[in-house]
Coordinates of N, CA and C in Angstrom, one line a residue:
M1 N 79.4 66.8 -46.0 CA 78.4 67.6 -45.3 C 77.1 66.9 -45.1
N2 N 76.6 66.3 -46.1 CA 75.3 65.6 -46.1 C 75.4 64.4 -45.2
L3 N 76.6 63.8 -45.3 CA 76.8 62.6 -44.4 C 76.7 63.0 -42.9
A4 N 77.4 64.1 -42.6 CA 77.4 64.6 -41.2 C 76.0 64.9 -40.7
L5 N 75.2 65.5 -41.6 CA 73.9 65.9 -41.2 C 73.0 64.6 -41.0
N6 N 73.2 63.7 -41.8 CA 72.4 62.4 -41.7 C 72.8 61.7 -40.4
T7 N 74.1 61.7 -40.1 CA 74.6 61.1 -38.8 C 74.0 61.8 -37.6
D8 N 73.9 63.1 -37.6 CA 73.3 63.8 -36.5 C 71.9 63.5 -36.4
A9 N 71.2 63.5 -37.5 CA 69.8 63.2 -37.4 C 69.5 61.8 -36.9
A10 N 70.4 60.8 -37.3 CA 70.2 59.5 -36.7 C 70.5 59.4 -35.3
T11 N 71.5 60.2 -34.8 CA 71.9 60.2 -33.5 C 70.7 60.8 -32.6
L12 N 69.9 61.8 -33.1 CA 68.9 62.4 -32.4 C 67.6 61.7 -32.6
S13 N 67.5 60.5 -33.2 CA 66.3 59.8 -33.4 C 65.7 59.3 -32.1
P14 N 64.4 59.1 -31.9 CA 63.9 58.6 -30.7 C 64.5 57.4 -30.1
I15 N 64.8 56.4 -30.9 CA 65.4 55.2 -30.4 C 66.8 55.5 -29.9
A16 N 67.6 56.3 -30.7 CA 69.0 56.6 -30.2 C 68.9 57.4 -29.0
L17 N 68.0 58.4 -28.9 CA 67.9 59.1 -27.6 C 67.6 58.3 -26.4
F18 N 66.8 57.3 -26.6 CA 66.5 56.4 -25.5 C 67.8 55.6 -25.1
L19 N 68.4 55.0 -26.2 CA 69.5 54.2 -25.9 C 70.7 54.9 -25.2
Q20 N 70.9 56.1 -25.6 CA 72.1 56.9 -25.1 C 71.7 57.6 -23.7
A21 N 70.5 57.5 -23.3 CA 70.1 58.1 -22.0 C 70.6 57.3 -20.9
D22 N 70.8 57.9 -19.7 CA 71.2 57.2 -18.6 C 70.0 56.5 -18.0
W23 N 70.2 55.6 -16.9 CA 69.2 54.8 -16.5 C 68.0 55.5 -15.8
V24 N 68.2 56.7 -15.2 CA 67.1 57.5 -14.7 C 66.2 57.9 -15.7
V25 N 66.8 58.5 -16.8 CA 65.9 59.0 -17.9 C 65.2 57.9 -18.6
K26 N 66.0 56.8 -18.7 CA 65.3 55.6 -19.4 C 64.1 55.1 -18.6
L27 N 64.2 55.1 -17.2 CA 63.1 54.7 -16.4 C 61.9 55.7 -16.6
V28 N 62.2 57.0 -16.6 CA 61.2 57.9 -16.9 C 60.5 57.7 -18.2
M29 N 61.3 57.5 -19.2 CA 60.7 57.3 -20.6 C 59.8 56.0 -20.6
L30 N 60.3 54.9 -20.0 CA 59.7 53.7 -20.0 C 58.3 53.8 -19.2
G31 N 58.4 54.5 -18.1 CA 57.2 54.7 -17.3 C 56.2 55.5 -18.0
L32 N 56.6 56.6 -18.7 CA 55.7 57.3 -19.5 C 55.1 56.7 -20.7
L33 N 55.9 55.9 -21.3 CA 55.4 55.0 -22.4 C 54.4 54.1 -22.0
F34 N 54.6 53.4 -20.8 CA 53.7 52.5 -20.3 C 52.3 53.2 -20.0
A35 N 52.5 54.4 -19.4 CA 51.3 55.2 -19.0 C 50.5 55.6 -20.3
S36 N 51.2 55.9 -21.3 CA 50.6 56.2 -22.6 C 49.8 55.1 -23.2
I37 N 50.5 53.9 -23.2 CA 49.7 52.7 -23.7 C 48.6 52.4 -22.9
W38 N 48.7 52.4 -21.5 CA 47.6 52.1 -20.6 C 46.5 53.2 -20.9
T39 N 46.8 54.4 -21.0 CA 45.9 55.5 -21.3 C 45.0 55.2 -22.6
W40 N 45.7 54.8 -23.6 CA 45.0 54.5 -24.9 C 44.1 53.3 -24.8
A41 N 44.6 52.3 -24.0 CA 43.7 51.1 -23.8 C 42.5 51.5 -23.1
I42 N 42.6 52.3 -22.0 CA 41.4 52.8 -21.3 C 40.5 53.6 -22.2
I43 N 41.0 54.5 -23.0 CA 40.3 55.4 -23.9 C 39.5 54.6 -24.9
L44 N 40.1 53.5 -25.5 CA 39.4 52.7 -26.5 C 38.3 51.8 -25.8
T45 N 38.6 51.4 -24.5 CA 37.6 50.6 -23.8 C 36.4 51.4 -23.5
F46 N 36.6 52.6 -23.0 CA 35.5 53.5 -22.7 C 34.8 53.9 -23.9
L47 N 35.4 54.1 -25.1 CA 34.7 54.4 -26.3 C 33.7 53.5 -26.6
F48 N 34.0 52.2 -26.6 CA 33.0 51.1 -26.9 C 32.0 50.8 -25.8
R49 N 32.5 51.0 -24.6 CA 31.7 50.7 -23.4 C 30.6 51.7 -23.2
L50 N 30.9 53.0 -23.3 CA 29.8 54.0 -23.1 C 28.9 54.0 -24.3
G51 N 29.4 53.7 -25.5 CA 28.4 53.7 -26.7 C 27.5 52.5 -26.5
G52 N 27.9 51.3 -26.0 CA 27.0 50.2 -25.8 C 26.0 50.5 -24.7
V53 N 26.4 51.2 -23.6 CA 25.5 51.5 -22.5 C 24.5 52.5 -23.0
R54 N 24.8 53.5 -23.8 CA 23.8 54.4 -24.3 C 22.7 53.7 -25.2
K55 N 23.3 52.8 -26.0 CA 22.3 52.0 -26.9 C 21.4 51.1 -26.1
S56 N 22.0 50.5 -25.0 CA 21.2 49.6 -24.3 C 20.0 50.3 -23.5
I57 N 20.4 51.6 -23.1 CA 19.4 52.4 -22.4 C 18.3 52.9 -23.4
D58 N 18.7 53.2 -24.6 CA 17.8 53.6 -25.6 C 16.7 52.4 -25.8
R59 N 17.3 51.2 -26.0 CA 16.5 50.1 -26.4 C 15.6 49.7 -25.1
F60 N 16.1 49.8 -23.9 CA 15.3 49.4 -22.8 C 14.1 50.4 -22.6
E61 N 14.4 51.7 -22.7 CA 13.4 52.7 -22.5 C 12.3 52.6 -23.5
K62 N 12.7 52.3 -24.8 CA 11.8 52.2 -25.9 C 10.8 51.0 -25.6
E63 N 11.4 49.9 -25.1 CA 10.5 48.7 -24.8 C 9.7 49.0 -23.6
Y64 N 10.3 49.7 -22.6 CA 9.5 50.0 -21.4 C 8.2 50.9 -21.6
R65 N 8.4 51.9 -22.6 CA 7.3 52.8 -22.9 C 6.3 52.1 -23.7
A66 N 6.6 51.0 -24.4 CA 5.7 50.2 -25.2 C 4.9 49.2 -24.4
A67 N 5.4 48.9 -23.2 CA 4.9 47.9 -22.3 C 3.6 48.4 -21.7
D68 N 2.6 47.5 -21.6 CA 1.3 47.9 -20.9 C 1.2 47.3 -19.5
D69 N 2.0 46.4 -19.2 CA 1.9 45.7 -17.9 C 3.3 45.6 -17.3
I70 N 3.5 46.3 -16.1 CA 4.9 46.3 -15.5 C 5.3 44.9 -15.1
D71 N 4.4 44.1 -14.6 CA 4.8 42.8 -14.1 C 5.2 41.9 -15.3
A72 N 4.5 42.0 -16.4 CA 4.8 41.2 -17.5 C 6.1 41.7 -18.1
F73 N 6.4 43.0 -18.1 CA 7.6 43.5 -18.7 C 8.8 43.1 -17.8
Y74 N 8.6 43.1 -16.4 CA 9.6 42.7 -15.5 C 9.9 41.2 -15.7
R75 N 9.0 40.3 -16.0 CA 9.2 38.9 -16.2 C 10.1 38.8 -17.5
M76 N 9.8 39.7 -18.5 CA 10.5 39.6 -19.8 C 11.9 40.2 -19.7
R77 N 12.0 41.3 -19.1 CA 13.3 42.1 -19.1 C 13.9 42.4 -17.8
G78 N 13.3 42.0 -16.7 CA 13.8 42.3 -15.4 C 15.1 41.8 -15.0
D79 N 15.5 40.7 -15.7 CA 16.8 40.1 -15.4 C 17.9 40.5 -16.4
G80 N 17.6 41.5 -17.2 CA 18.6 42.0 -18.2 C 19.9 42.5 -17.6
E81 N 20.9 42.3 -18.3 CA 22.3 42.8 -17.9 C 22.6 44.1 -18.4
T82 N 21.7 45.0 -18.2 CA 21.9 46.5 -18.6 C 21.8 47.4 -17.4
A83 N 22.3 48.6 -17.5 CA 22.1 49.5 -16.4 C 20.7 49.9 -16.1
A84 N 19.9 50.2 -17.2 CA 18.5 50.6 -16.9 C 17.7 49.4 -16.4
A85 N 18.0 48.1 -16.8 CA 17.3 47.0 -16.4 C 17.6 46.8 -14.9
R86 N 18.8 47.0 -14.4 CA 19.1 46.8 -13.0 C 18.4 47.8 -12.1
V87 N 18.3 49.1 -12.6 CA 17.6 50.1 -11.9 C 16.1 49.8 -11.8
F88 N 15.6 49.3 -12.9 CA 14.2 48.9 -13.0 C 13.9 47.7 -12.0
S89 N 14.8 46.7 -12.0 CA 14.6 45.6 -11.2 C 14.7 45.9 -9.7
A90 N 15.6 46.9 -9.4 CA 15.7 47.3 -8.0 C 14.4 48.0 -7.5
G91 N 13.8 48.8 -8.4 CA 12.5 49.4 -8.1 C 11.4 48.4 -7.9
V92 N 11.3 47.4 -8.8 CA 10.3 46.4 -8.7 C 10.4 45.6 -7.5
A93 N 11.6 45.2 -7.1 CA 11.9 44.4 -6.0 C 11.5 45.1 -4.6
E94 N 11.8 46.4 -4.6 CA 11.4 47.2 -3.4 C 9.9 47.4 -3.4
W95 N 9.3 47.5 -4.5 CA 7.8 47.8 -4.6 C 7.1 46.5 -4.1
R96 N 7.6 45.4 -4.5 CA 7.0 44.1 -4.0 C 7.2 43.9 -2.5
R97 N 8.3 44.2 -2.0 CA 8.6 44.1 -0.6 C 7.7 45.0 0.2
S98 N 7.5 46.2 -0.2 CA 6.8 47.3 0.5 C 5.3 47.1 0.4
T99 N 4.8 46.5 -0.6 CA 3.3 46.4 -0.8 C 2.9 45.0 -0.5
K100 N 3.8 44.1 0.1 CA 3.4 42.8 0.4 C 2.5 42.7 1.6
R101 N 2.8 43.6 2.6 CA 1.9 43.6 3.8 C 0.9 44.7 3.7
K102 N -0.3 44.4 4.3 CA -1.4 45.5 4.3 C -1.6 45.9 5.7
P103 N -1.9 47.1 6.0 CA -2.1 48.2 5.0 C -0.7 48.7 4.5
V104 N -0.7 49.3 3.3 CA 0.6 49.8 2.7 C 0.9 51.1 3.3
D105 N 2.1 51.3 3.7 CA 2.6 52.6 4.1 C 3.0 53.4 2.8
R106 N 2.1 54.2 2.4 CA 2.4 54.8 1.0 C 3.6 55.8 1.0
E107 N 3.6 56.7 2.1 CA 4.8 57.6 2.1 C 6.1 56.8 2.3
G108 N 6.0 55.9 3.2 CA 7.3 55.1 3.4 C 7.7 54.4 2.2
T109 N 6.7 53.8 1.4 CA 7.0 53.1 0.2 C 7.7 54.0 -0.9
R110 N 7.1 55.2 -1.0 CA 7.6 56.2 -1.9 C 9.1 56.5 -1.6
E111 N 9.4 56.7 -0.3 CA 10.7 57.1 0.1 C 11.6 56.0 -0.1
R112 N 11.2 54.7 0.2 CA 12.1 53.6 0.0 C 12.4 53.3 -1.5
L113 N 11.4 53.6 -2.4 CA 11.6 53.4 -3.8 C 12.6 54.4 -4.3
G114 N 12.4 55.6 -3.9 CA 13.4 56.6 -4.3 C 14.9 56.3 -3.9
T115 N 14.9 55.9 -2.6 CA 16.3 55.6 -2.1 C 16.9 54.4 -2.8
V116 N 16.1 53.3 -3.0 CA 16.6 52.2 -3.6 C 17.1 52.4 -5.1
M117 N 16.2 53.1 -5.8 CA 16.6 53.3 -7.2 C 17.7 54.3 -7.3
G118 N 17.8 55.3 -6.5 CA 18.9 56.2 -6.4 C 20.2 55.5 -6.1
A119 N 20.1 54.6 -5.2 CA 21.3 53.8 -4.9 C 21.7 52.9 -6.1
A120 N 20.8 52.3 -6.8 CA 21.0 51.5 -8.0 C 21.7 52.3 -9.0
V121 N 21.2 53.6 -9.3 CA 21.8 54.5 -10.3 C 23.2 54.8 -9.9
A122 N 23.5 55.2 -8.6 CA 24.8 55.5 -8.1 C 25.7 54.3 -8.3
N123 N 25.3 53.1 -8.0 CA 26.1 51.9 -8.2 C 26.5 51.7 -9.7
E124 N 25.5 51.9 -10.5 CA 25.8 51.8 -12.0 C 26.8 52.7 -12.5
I125 N 26.8 53.9 -11.9 CA 27.7 55.0 -12.4 C 29.1 54.8 -11.8
D126 N 29.1 54.2 -10.6 CA 30.4 53.8 -10.0 C 31.1 52.8 -10.8
Q127 N 30.3 51.8 -11.2 CA 30.9 50.8 -12.0 C 31.4 51.2 -13.4
L128 N 30.5 52.2 -14.0 CA 30.9 52.7 -15.3 C 32.1 53.6 -15.3
A129 N 32.2 54.3 -14.2 CA 33.3 55.3 -14.1 C 34.7 54.6 -13.6
D130 N 34.6 53.3 -13.4 CA 35.8 52.7 -12.9 C 36.9 52.8 -13.9
R131 N 38.1 53.2 -13.4 CA 39.3 53.5 -14.1 C 39.4 54.9 -14.8
L132 N 38.2 55.5 -14.7 CA 38.3 56.9 -15.2 C 39.3 57.8 -14.4
N133 N 39.5 57.5 -13.1 CA 40.4 58.2 -12.3 C 41.8 58.1 -12.7
I134 N 42.1 56.9 -13.5 CA 43.5 56.7 -14.0 C 43.8 57.7 -15.1
L135 N 42.8 58.1 -15.9 CA 43.0 59.1 -16.9 C 43.3 60.4 -16.2
A136 N 42.6 60.8 -15.2 CA 42.9 62.0 -14.4 C 44.3 62.0 -13.8
T137 N 44.7 60.9 -13.2 CA 46.0 60.8 -12.6 C 47.1 60.9 -13.7
V138 N 47.0 60.2 -14.8 CA 48.0 60.3 -15.9 C 48.1 61.7 -16.4
G139 N 46.9 62.3 -16.6 CA 46.8 63.7 -17.1 C 47.5 64.7 -16.2
S140 N 47.4 64.5 -14.9 CA 48.0 65.5 -14.0 C 49.4 65.2 -13.7
V141 N 49.8 63.9 -13.6 CA 51.1 63.6 -13.2 C 52.1 63.4 -14.3
A142 N 51.8 62.9 -15.4 CA 52.7 62.7 -16.5 C 53.6 63.9 -16.9
P143 N 53.0 65.1 -17.0 CA 53.9 66.3 -17.3 C 55.0 66.5 -16.3
F144 N 54.6 66.3 -15.0 CA 55.7 66.5 -14.0 C 56.7 65.4 -14.0
V145 N 56.3 64.2 -14.3 CA 57.3 63.1 -14.5 C 58.2 63.4 -15.7
G146 N 57.6 63.8 -16.8 CA 58.5 64.3 -17.9 C 59.4 65.4 -17.5
L147 N 58.8 66.3 -16.8 CA 59.7 67.5 -16.3 C 60.9 67.0 -15.4
F148 N 60.6 66.0 -14.7 CA 61.7 65.4 -13.9 C 62.8 64.9 -14.8
G149 N 62.4 64.2 -15.9 CA 63.4 63.7 -16.8 C 64.1 64.8 -17.5
T150 N 63.3 65.9 -17.8 CA 63.9 67.1 -18.4 C 65.0 67.6 -17.5
V151 N 64.7 67.9 -16.2 CA 65.7 68.4 -15.3 C 66.9 67.5 -15.1
W152 N 66.7 66.2 -15.1 CA 67.8 65.3 -15.0 C 68.7 65.4 -16.2
G153 N 68.1 65.4 -17.4 CA 68.9 65.5 -18.6 C 69.7 66.8 -18.8
I154 N 69.1 67.9 -18.3 CA 69.8 69.2 -18.3 C 70.9 69.1 -17.3
M155 N 70.7 68.5 -16.2 CA 71.9 68.3 -15.2 C 73.0 67.5 -15.8
R156 N 72.7 66.5 -16.6 CA 73.7 65.7 -17.2 C 74.5 66.6 -18.3
S157 N 73.7 67.5 -18.9 CA 74.4 68.4 -19.9 C 75.4 69.3 -19.2
F158 N 75.0 69.9 -18.1 CA 75.9 70.7 -17.3 C 77.1 69.9 -16.8
T159 N 76.8 68.7 -16.4 CA 78.0 67.9 -16.0 C 78.9 67.6 -17.2
A160 N 78.4 67.4 -18.3 CA 79.2 67.1 -19.5 C 80.0 68.4 -19.9
I161 N 79.4 69.6 -19.6 CA 80.1 70.8 -19.9 C 81.3 71.0 -19.0
A162 N 81.0 70.6 -17.7 CA 82.1 70.7 -16.7 C 83.3 69.7 -17.0
G163 N 82.8 68.5 -17.4 CA 83.8 67.5 -17.7 C 84.6 67.7 -18.9
E164 N 84.0 68.2 -20.0 CA 84.7 68.5 -21.2 C 85.4 69.9 -21.2
Q165 N 84.9 70.7 -20.3 CA 85.3 72.1 -20.3 C 85.1 72.7 -21.6
S166 N 83.9 72.5 -22.2 CA 83.5 73.0 -23.5 C 82.0 73.2 -23.5
T167 N 81.6 74.3 -24.1 CA 80.2 74.6 -24.3 C 79.7 74.3 -25.7
S168 N 80.5 73.4 -26.4 CA 80.2 73.0 -27.8 C 78.8 72.3 -27.9
L169 N 78.1 72.6 -28.9 CA 76.8 72.0 -29.1 C 76.9 70.5 -29.1
A170 N 78.0 69.9 -29.6 CA 78.2 68.4 -29.7 C 78.2 67.9 -28.2
V171 N 78.6 68.7 -27.3 CA 78.7 68.2 -25.9 C 77.4 68.3 -25.1
V172 N 76.7 69.3 -25.4 CA 75.4 69.5 -24.6 C 74.2 69.0 -25.4
A173 N 74.3 68.8 -26.7 CA 73.1 68.4 -27.4 C 72.5 67.1 -27.0
P174 N 73.2 66.0 -26.8 CA 72.7 64.8 -26.4 C 71.8 64.8 -25.1
G175 N 72.4 65.5 -24.0 CA 71.6 65.6 -22.8 C 70.4 66.4 -22.9
I176 N 70.5 67.5 -23.6 CA 69.3 68.4 -23.8 C 68.2 67.7 -24.7
A177 N 68.7 67.0 -25.7 CA 67.7 66.2 -26.5 C 67.0 65.2 -25.8
E178 N 67.7 64.4 -24.9 CA 67.1 63.4 -24.1 C 66.1 64.1 -23.1
A179 N 66.5 65.3 -22.6 CA 65.6 66.0 -21.7 C 64.2 66.4 -22.4
L180 N 64.4 66.9 -23.5 CA 63.2 67.4 -24.3 C 62.4 66.2 -24.8
F181 N 63.0 65.1 -25.0 CA 62.3 63.9 -25.5 C 61.5 63.4 -24.3
A182 N 62.0 63.4 -23.1 CA 61.3 63.0 -22.0 C 60.0 63.8 -21.8
T183 N 60.2 65.2 -21.9 CA 59.1 66.1 -21.9 C 58.0 65.7 -22.9
A184 N 58.5 65.4 -24.1 CA 57.5 65.1 -25.2 C 56.7 63.9 -24.9
I185 N 57.4 62.9 -24.4 CA 56.6 61.6 -24.0 C 55.6 61.9 -22.9
G186 N 56.0 62.8 -21.9 CA 55.1 63.1 -20.9 C 53.8 63.8 -21.4
L187 N 54.1 64.7 -22.3 CA 52.9 65.4 -22.9 C 52.1 64.5 -23.8
F188 N 52.8 63.5 -24.5 CA 52.1 62.6 -25.3 C 51.1 61.7 -24.5
A189 N 51.6 61.4 -23.3 CA 50.7 60.6 -22.4 C 49.6 61.5 -21.8
A190 N 49.9 62.8 -21.4 CA 49.0 63.6 -20.6 C 47.9 64.1 -21.4
I191 N 48.2 64.6 -22.6 CA 47.2 65.3 -23.4 C 46.0 64.5 -23.7
P192 N 46.2 63.3 -24.3 CA 45.1 62.5 -24.6 C 44.3 62.0 -23.3
A193 N 45.0 61.9 -22.2 CA 44.4 61.5 -20.9 C 43.4 62.6 -20.5
V194 N 43.8 63.8 -20.5 CA 43.0 65.0 -20.1 C 41.8 65.2 -21.0
I195 N 42.1 65.1 -22.3 CA 41.0 65.3 -23.2 C 39.9 64.1 -23.0
A196 N 40.3 62.9 -22.9 CA 39.5 61.7 -22.8 C 38.8 61.9 -21.5
Y197 N 39.4 62.2 -20.4 CA 38.8 62.3 -19.0 C 37.6 63.3 -19.1
N198 N 37.9 64.5 -19.7 CA 36.8 65.6 -19.7 C 35.7 65.0 -20.6
R199 N 36.0 64.5 -21.7 CA 34.9 64.0 -22.7 C 34.1 62.8 -22.0
Y200 N 34.8 61.9 -21.4 CA 34.1 60.7 -20.9 C 33.3 61.1 -19.6
S201 N 33.9 62.1 -18.8 CA 33.1 62.5 -17.6 C 31.8 63.2 -18.0
H202 N 31.9 63.9 -19.1 CA 30.6 64.5 -19.6 C 29.6 63.5 -20.1
R203 N 30.1 62.5 -20.8 CA 29.2 61.4 -21.2 C 28.7 60.6 -20.1
I204 N 29.5 60.3 -19.1 CA 29.0 59.5 -17.9 C 28.0 60.3 -17.2
N205 N 28.2 61.7 -17.0 CA 27.2 62.5 -16.4 C 25.9 62.5 -17.2
G206 N 26.0 62.4 -18.5 CA 24.8 62.3 -19.3 C 24.0 61.0 -19.1
I207 N 24.7 59.9 -19.0 CA 24.2 58.6 -18.7 C 23.5 58.6 -17.3
E208 N 24.2 59.2 -16.4 CA 23.6 59.3 -15.0 C 22.3 60.1 -15.0
A209 N 22.3 61.2 -15.7 CA 21.1 62.0 -15.8 C 19.9 61.1 -16.5
R210 N 20.3 60.4 -17.5 CA 19.2 59.6 -18.1 C 18.7 58.5 -17.2
L211 N 19.5 57.8 -16.5 CA 19.1 56.8 -15.5 C 18.3 57.4 -14.4
N212 N 18.7 58.6 -14.0 CA 17.9 59.3 -12.9 C 16.5 59.6 -13.4
R213 N 16.4 60.1 -14.7 CA 15.2 60.5 -15.3 C 14.3 59.2 -15.5
F214 N 14.9 58.1 -15.9 CA 14.1 56.8 -15.9 C 13.6 56.4 -14.6
A215 N 14.5 56.5 -13.5 CA 14.1 56.2 -12.2 C 13.0 57.0 -11.7
D216 N 13.0 58.3 -12.0 CA 12.0 59.2 -11.6 C 10.7 58.9 -12.2
G217 N 10.7 58.7 -13.5 CA 9.5 58.3 -14.3 C 8.9 57.0 -13.7
F218 N 9.7 56.0 -13.4 CA 9.2 54.8 -12.9 C 8.7 55.0 -11.5
H219 N 9.3 55.8 -10.7 CA 8.8 56.1 -9.4 C 7.5 56.8 -9.5
T220 N 7.3 57.7 -10.4 CA 6.0 58.3 -10.6 C 4.9 57.3 -11.0
T221 N 5.3 56.4 -11.9 CA 4.2 55.3 -12.2 C 3.9 54.5 -11.0
L222 N 4.8 54.2 -10.2 CA 4.5 53.4 -9.1 C 3.7 54.2 -8.0
S223 N 4.0 55.5 -7.9 CA 3.3 56.4 -7.0 C 1.8 56.5 -7.4
R224 N 1.6 56.5 -8.7 CA 0.1 56.5 -9.1 C -0.6 55.3 -8.7
Q225 N 0.1 54.1 -8.8 CA -0.5 52.9 -8.4 C -0.8 52.9 -6.9
L226 N 0.1 53.5 -6.1 CA -0.2 53.6 -4.7 C -1.5 54.4 -4.4
D227 N -1.5 55.6 -5.2 CA -2.7 56.4 -5.0 C -4.0 55.8 -5.4
S228 N -3.9 54.9 -6.4 CA -5.1 54.2 -6.9 C -5.5 53.0 -6.1
G229 N -4.6 52.7 -5.2 CA -4.8 51.5 -4.3 C -4.5 50.2 -4.9
Q230 N -3.7 50.2 -6.0 CA -3.4 49.0 -6.6 C -2.2 48.3 -6.0

């Protein structure tokens, strides 16, 4: 009795379920497994990447607030490879172009500064959110792919019933187990993808808000210089 139970358990192990599945279900399982591995790679990449971006913004803003001279700070940090530094550099570059000729068009300069720094922020967020759509795609598609494998496995079970002319559990269990296993893999890929997508979208929105606040503050500083005629 115990030997039979152990044999059944081994037959229904994940590896055995994959090996005894037909080629369609195997393709579904392999595709979902690849999607799961890809999802976790993206999740880990974003985990370290977003943490590094937030720290770099903190450091840049702290140094910016401590600086007394914008030109000196630009020479020191303007070529930095961080999101905040690139937004800052875009603003300084436009400021120099717009104030090079006299008289200075103050309203036009303000408008161009806002446009240029807004575009710089949008570009940073686009680069930061790259591949985030993959998480959304996996989260929405993987359950349906798993469901396809489930339907196919159940169809095989009904075919086995017709072929054996028996409704014995031994006849239908393999096909149903394969079907449910495909569903499980689909959920294993989809659930982390959905959770990570929502979490990282929220964090990216927070980073975008911080960059916009920095751009607005820098825009205000430059506007004061325009008003003072500097």
